[in-house]
mmCIF file of C-alpha atoms in Angstrom:
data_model
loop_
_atom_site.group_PDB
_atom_site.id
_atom_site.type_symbol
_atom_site.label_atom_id
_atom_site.label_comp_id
_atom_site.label_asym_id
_atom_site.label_seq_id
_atom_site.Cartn_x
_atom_site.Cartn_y
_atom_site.Cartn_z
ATOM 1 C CA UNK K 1 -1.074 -2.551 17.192
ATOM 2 C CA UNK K 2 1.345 -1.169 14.591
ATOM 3 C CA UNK K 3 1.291 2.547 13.525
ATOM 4 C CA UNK K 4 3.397 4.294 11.276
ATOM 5 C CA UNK K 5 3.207 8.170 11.159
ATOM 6 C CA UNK K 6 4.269 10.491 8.593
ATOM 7 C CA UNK K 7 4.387 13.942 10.414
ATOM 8 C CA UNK K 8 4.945 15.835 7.010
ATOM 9 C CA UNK K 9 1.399 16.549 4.754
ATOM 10 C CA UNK K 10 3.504 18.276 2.029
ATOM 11 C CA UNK K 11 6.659 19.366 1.491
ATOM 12 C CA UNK K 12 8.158 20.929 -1.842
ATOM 13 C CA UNK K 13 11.982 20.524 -3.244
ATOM 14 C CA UNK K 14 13.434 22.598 -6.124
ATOM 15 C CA UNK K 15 14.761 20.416 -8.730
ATOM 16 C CA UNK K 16 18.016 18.693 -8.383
ATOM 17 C CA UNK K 17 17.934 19.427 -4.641
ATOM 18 C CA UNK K 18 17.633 17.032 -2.408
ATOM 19 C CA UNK K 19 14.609 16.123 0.348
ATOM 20 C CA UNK K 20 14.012 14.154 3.438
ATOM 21 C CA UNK K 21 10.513 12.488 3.656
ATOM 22 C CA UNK K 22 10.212 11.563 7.746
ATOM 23 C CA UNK K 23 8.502 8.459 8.828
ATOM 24 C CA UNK K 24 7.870 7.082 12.205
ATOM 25 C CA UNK K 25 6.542 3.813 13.664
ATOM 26 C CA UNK K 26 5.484 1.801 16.919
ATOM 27 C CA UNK K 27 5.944 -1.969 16.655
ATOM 28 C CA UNK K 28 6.729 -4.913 19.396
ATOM 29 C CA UNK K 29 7.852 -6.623 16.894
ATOM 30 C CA UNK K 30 11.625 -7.573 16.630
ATOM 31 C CA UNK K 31 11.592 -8.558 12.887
ATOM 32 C CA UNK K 32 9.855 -6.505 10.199
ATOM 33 C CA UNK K 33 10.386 -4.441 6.813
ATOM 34 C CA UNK K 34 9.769 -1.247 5.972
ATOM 35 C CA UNK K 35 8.486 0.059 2.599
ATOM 36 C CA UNK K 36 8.369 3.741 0.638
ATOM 37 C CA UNK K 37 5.539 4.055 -2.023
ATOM 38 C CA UNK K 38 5.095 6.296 -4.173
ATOM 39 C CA UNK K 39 1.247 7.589 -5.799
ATOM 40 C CA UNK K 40 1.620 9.643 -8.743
ATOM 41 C CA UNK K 41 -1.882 11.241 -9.838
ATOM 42 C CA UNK K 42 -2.577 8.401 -12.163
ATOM 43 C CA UNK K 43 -3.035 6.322 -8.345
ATOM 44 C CA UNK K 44 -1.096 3.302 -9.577
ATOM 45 C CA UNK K 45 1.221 2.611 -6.121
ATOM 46 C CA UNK K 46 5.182 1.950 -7.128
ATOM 47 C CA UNK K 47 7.144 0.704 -4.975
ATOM 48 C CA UNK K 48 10.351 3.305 -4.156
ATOM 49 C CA UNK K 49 12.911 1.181 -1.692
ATOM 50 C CA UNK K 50 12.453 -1.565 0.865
ATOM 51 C CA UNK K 51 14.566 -2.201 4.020
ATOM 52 C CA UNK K 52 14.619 -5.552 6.444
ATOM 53 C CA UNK K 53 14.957 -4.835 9.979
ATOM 54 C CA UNK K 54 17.484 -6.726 10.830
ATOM 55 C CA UNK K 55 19.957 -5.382 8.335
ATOM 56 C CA UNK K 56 21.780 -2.234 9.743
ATOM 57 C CA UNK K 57 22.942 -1.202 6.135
ATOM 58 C CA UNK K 58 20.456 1.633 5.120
ATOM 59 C CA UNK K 59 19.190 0.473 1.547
ATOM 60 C CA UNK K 60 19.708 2.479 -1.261
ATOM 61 C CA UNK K 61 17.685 2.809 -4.982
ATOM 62 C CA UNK K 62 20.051 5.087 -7.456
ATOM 63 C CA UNK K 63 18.931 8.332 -6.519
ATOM 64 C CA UNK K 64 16.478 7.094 -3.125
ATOM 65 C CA UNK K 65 17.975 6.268 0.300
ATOM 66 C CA UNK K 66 16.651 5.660 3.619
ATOM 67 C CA UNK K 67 17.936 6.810 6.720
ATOM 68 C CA UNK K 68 16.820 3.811 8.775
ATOM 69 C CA UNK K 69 17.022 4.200 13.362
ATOM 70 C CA UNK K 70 16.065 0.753 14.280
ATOM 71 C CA UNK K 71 15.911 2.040 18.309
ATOM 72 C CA UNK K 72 14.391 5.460 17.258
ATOM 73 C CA UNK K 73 11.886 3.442 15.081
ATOM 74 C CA UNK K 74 12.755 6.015 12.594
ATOM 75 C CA UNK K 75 12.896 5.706 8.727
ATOM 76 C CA UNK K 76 13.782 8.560 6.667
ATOM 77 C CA UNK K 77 13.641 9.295 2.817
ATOM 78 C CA UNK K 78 16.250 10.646 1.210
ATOM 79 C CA UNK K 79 15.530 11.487 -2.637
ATOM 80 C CA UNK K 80 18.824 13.578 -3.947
ATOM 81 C CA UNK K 81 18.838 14.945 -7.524
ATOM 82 C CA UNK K 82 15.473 15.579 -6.924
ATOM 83 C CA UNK K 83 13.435 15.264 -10.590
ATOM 84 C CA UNK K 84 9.811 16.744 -11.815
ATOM 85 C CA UNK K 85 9.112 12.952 -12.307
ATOM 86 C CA UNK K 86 9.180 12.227 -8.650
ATOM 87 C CA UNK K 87 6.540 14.634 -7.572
ATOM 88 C CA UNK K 88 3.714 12.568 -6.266
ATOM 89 C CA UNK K 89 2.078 11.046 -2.859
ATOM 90 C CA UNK K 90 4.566 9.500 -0.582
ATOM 91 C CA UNK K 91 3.875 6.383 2.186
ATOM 92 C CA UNK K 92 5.462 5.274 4.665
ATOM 93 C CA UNK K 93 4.687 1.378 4.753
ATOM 94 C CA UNK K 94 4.934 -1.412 7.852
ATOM 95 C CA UNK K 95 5.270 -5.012 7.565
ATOM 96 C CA UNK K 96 5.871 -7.884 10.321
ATOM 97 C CA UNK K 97 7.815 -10.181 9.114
ATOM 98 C CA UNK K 98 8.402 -14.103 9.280
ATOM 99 C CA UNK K 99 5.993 -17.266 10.520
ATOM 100 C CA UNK K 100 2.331 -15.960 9.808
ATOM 101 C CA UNK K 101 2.707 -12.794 8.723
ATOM 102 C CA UNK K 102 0.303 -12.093 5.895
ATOM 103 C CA UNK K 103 2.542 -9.537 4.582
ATOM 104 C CA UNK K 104 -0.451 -6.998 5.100
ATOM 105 C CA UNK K 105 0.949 -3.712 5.135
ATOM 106 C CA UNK K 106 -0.066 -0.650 7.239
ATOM 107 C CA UNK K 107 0.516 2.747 5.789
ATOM 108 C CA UNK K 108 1.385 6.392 6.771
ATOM 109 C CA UNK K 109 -1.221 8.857 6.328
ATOM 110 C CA UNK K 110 0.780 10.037 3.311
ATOM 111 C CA UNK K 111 3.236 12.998 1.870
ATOM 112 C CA UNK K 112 2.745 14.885 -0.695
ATOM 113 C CA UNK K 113 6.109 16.074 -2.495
ATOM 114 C CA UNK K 114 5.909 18.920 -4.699
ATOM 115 C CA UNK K 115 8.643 19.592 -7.276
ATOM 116 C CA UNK K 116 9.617 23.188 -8.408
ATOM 117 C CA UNK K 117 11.660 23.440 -11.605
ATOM 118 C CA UNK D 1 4.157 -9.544 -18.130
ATOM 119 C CA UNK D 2 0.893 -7.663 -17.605
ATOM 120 C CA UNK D 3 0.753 -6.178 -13.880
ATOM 121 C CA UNK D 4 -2.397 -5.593 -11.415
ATOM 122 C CA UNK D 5 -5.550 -4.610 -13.567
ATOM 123 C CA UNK D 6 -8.778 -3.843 -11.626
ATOM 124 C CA UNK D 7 -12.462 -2.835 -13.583
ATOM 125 C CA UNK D 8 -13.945 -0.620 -13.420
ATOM 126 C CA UNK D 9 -11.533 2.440 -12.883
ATOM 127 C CA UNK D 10 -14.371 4.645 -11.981
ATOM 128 C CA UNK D 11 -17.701 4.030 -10.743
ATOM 129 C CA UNK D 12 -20.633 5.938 -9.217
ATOM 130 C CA UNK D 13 -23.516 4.256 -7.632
ATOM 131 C CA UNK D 14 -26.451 5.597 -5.777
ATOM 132 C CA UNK D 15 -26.581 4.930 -1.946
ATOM 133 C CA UNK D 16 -28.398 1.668 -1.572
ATOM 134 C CA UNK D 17 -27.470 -0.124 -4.435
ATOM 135 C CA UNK D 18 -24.745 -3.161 -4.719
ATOM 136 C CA UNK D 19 -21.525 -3.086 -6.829
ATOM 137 C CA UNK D 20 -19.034 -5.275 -7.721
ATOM 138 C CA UNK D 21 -15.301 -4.599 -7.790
ATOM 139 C CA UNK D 22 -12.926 -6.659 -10.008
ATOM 140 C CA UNK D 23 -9.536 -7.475 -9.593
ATOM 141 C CA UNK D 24 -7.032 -9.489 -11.792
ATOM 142 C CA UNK D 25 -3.424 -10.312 -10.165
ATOM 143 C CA UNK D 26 0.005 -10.617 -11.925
ATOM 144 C CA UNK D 27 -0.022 -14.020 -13.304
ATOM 145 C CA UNK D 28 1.143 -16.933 -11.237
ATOM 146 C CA UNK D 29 1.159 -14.581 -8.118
ATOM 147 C CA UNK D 30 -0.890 -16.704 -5.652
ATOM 148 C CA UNK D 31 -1.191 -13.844 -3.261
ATOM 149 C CA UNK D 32 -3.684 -11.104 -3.373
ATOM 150 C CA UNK D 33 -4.882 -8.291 -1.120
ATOM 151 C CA UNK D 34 -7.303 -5.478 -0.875
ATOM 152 C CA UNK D 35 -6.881 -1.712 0.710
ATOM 153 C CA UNK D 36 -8.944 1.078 0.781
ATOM 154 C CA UNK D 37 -7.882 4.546 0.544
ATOM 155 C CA UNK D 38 -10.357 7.207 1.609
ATOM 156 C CA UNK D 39 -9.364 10.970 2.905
ATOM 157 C CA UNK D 40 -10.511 10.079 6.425
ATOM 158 C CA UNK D 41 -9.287 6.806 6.932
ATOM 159 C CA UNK D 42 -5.716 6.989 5.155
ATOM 160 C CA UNK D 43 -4.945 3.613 3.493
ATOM 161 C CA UNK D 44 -6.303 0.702 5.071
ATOM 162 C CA UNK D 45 -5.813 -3.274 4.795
ATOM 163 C CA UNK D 46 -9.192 -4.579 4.430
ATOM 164 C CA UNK D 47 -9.094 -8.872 3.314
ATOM 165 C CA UNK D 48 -5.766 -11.184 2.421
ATOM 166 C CA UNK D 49 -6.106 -14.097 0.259
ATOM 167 C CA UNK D 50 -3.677 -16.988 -0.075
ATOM 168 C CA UNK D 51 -5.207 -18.754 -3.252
ATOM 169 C CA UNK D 52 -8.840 -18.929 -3.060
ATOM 170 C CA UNK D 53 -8.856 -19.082 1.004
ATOM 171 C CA UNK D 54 -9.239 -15.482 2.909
ATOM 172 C CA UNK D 55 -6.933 -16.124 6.277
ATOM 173 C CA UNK D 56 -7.163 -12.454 7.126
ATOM 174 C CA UNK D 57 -10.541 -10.799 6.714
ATOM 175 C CA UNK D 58 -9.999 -8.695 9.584
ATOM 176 C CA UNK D 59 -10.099 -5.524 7.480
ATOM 177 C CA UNK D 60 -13.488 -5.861 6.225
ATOM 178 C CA UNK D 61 -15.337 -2.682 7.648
ATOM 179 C CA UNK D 62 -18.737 -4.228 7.986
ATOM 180 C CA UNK D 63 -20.898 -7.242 6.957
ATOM 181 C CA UNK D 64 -22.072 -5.489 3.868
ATOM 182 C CA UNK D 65 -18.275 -5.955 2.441
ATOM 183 C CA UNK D 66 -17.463 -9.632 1.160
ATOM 184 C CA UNK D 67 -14.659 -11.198 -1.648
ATOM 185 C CA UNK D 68 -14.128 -13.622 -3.059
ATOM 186 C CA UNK D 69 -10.804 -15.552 -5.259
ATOM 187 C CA UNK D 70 -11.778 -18.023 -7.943
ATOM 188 C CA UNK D 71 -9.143 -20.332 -9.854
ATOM 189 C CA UNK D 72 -6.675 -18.801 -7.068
ATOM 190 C CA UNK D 73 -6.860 -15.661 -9.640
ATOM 191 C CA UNK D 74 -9.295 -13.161 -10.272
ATOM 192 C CA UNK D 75 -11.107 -11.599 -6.758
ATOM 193 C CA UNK D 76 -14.314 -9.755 -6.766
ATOM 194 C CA UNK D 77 -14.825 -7.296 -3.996
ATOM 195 C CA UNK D 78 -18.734 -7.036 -3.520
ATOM 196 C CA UNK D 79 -20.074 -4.025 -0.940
ATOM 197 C CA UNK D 80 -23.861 -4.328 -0.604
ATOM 198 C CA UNK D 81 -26.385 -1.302 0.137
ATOM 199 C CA UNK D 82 -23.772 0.898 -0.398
ATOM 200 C CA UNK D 83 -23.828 4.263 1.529
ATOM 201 C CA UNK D 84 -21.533 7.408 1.059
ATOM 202 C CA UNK D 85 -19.232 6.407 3.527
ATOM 203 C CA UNK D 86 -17.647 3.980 1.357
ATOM 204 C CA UNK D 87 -16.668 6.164 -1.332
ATOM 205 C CA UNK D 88 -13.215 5.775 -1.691
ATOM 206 C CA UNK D 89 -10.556 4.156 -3.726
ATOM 207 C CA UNK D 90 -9.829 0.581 -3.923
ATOM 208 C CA UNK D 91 -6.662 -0.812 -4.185
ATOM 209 C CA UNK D 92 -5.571 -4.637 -5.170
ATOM 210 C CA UNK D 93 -2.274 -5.845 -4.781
ATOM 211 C CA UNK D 94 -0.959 -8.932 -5.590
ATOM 212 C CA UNK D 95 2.642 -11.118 -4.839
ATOM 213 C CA UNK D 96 4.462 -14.445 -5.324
ATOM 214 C CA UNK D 97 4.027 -15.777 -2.274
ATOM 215 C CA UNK D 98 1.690 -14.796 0.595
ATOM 216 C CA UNK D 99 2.899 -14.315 3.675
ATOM 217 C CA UNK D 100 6.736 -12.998 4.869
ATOM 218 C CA UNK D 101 8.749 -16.147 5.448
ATOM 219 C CA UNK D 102 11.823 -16.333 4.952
ATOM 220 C CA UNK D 103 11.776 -18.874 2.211
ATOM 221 C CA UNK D 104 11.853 -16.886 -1.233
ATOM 222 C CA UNK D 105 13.520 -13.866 -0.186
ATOM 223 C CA UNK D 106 11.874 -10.621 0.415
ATOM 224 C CA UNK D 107 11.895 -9.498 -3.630
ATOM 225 C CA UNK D 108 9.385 -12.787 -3.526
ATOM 226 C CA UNK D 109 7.006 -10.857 -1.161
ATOM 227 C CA UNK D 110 6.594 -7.460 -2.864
ATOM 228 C CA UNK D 111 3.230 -6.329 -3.576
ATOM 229 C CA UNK D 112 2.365 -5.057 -6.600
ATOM 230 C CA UNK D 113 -0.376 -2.714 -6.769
ATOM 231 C CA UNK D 114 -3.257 -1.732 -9.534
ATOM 232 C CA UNK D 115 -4.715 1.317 -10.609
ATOM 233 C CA UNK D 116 -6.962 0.969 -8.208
ATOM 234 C CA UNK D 117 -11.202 2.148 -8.423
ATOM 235 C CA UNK D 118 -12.624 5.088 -7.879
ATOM 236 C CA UNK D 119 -15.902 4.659 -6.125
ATOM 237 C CA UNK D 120 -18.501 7.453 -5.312
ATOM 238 C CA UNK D 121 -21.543 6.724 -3.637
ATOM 239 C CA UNK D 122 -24.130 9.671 -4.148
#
């Protein structure tokens, strides 16, 4: 079965500096994607960046990147110019991809990113 | 358009009774999925529908959960004799196309999410 683990419960960024959310996951799968969500209070899940497996290029949103280890099964947020706006819950999210795939996703137990002004 | 909506946004019940959770999807998005997010349990897939058929209803904790999809659009998430265990929130997401073929592109797979309901069983 797939798990994804997020090893950080909370970590806290001064504003306009920048922080690395860490995410982890087992698969046997050779062809997935990978997700970041955010969860601000209001519980309403956003969708932050996405990245398919089989591209090498780590994808990039404006001010979010990932840092994305295909053999380390490692994939890293990167949020520079960090904002009050972004504090909220962050998850790590696992898809297989292709043929019969629902597209259910499996999530990490969750971040919570504080912003300091 | 008008994203995920999902009624009510709170609701408390008293252990043993039924309740009804509602879900509308993003227009034309024939996709549609349900999670649950509770403090022990993290967020968890719990039923996948592809129109009005449920492929994947592996998620569904126990026989007291059912859903169904009418008009391949609105879903109703019905848990029976609830107990306090299920308190939690409930999460609908909906997307273009079910599924994670390759046909569409991935943009054509991304799951939008509601606002989710709060439920408390007391």
């Amino acid at each position: 079965a797939q798990t994804v683990t997020q090893s950080q419960p909370e970590m806290s960024v001064q504003e306009a500096e920048t922080v690395t959310l860490s995410c982890t996951y087992d698969t046997s799968e050779s062809d997935y994607y990978l997700f970041w969500y955010k969860q601000p209070p209001s519980r309403q899940m956003i969708l932050v960046i996405r990245q398919e497996a089989y591209k090498q290029q780590n994808a990039t949103e404006n001010r979010f990147s990932v840092n994305f280890q295909k053999a380390a099964k490692s994939f890293s947020l990167k949020i520079s110019d960090s904002q009050l706006g972004d504090a909220a819950m962050y998850f790590c999210a696992y898809c297989v991809a292709g043929g019969t795939s629902y597209g259910k996703l499996t999530f990490g137990q969750g971040t919570i990113l504080t912003v300091h002004p | 358009g008008a994203g995920v909506s999902q009624s009510p946004s709170n609701k408390v019940t008293e252990k043993g009774k039924d309740v009804e959770l509602r879900c509308d999807p993003i227009s034309g998005h024939t996709a549609l999925y349900w999670y649950r997010q509770s403090l022990g349990q993290g967020l968890e897939f719990l039923i996948y529908f592809q129109g009005n058929s449920a492929p994947d209803k592996s998620g569904l904790p126990s026989d007291r959960f059912s859903a169904e999809r009418t008009g391949g659009s609105v879903s109703t998430l019905t848990i029976q004799r609830t107990q306090q265990e299920d308190s939690a929130v409930y999460l609908c997401a909906s997307s273009l196309i079910g599924g994670t073929g390759l046909a569409g592109g991935l943009s054509s797979y991304e799951q939008y999410f509601g606002p989710g309901t709060r439920l408390t069983v007391t």
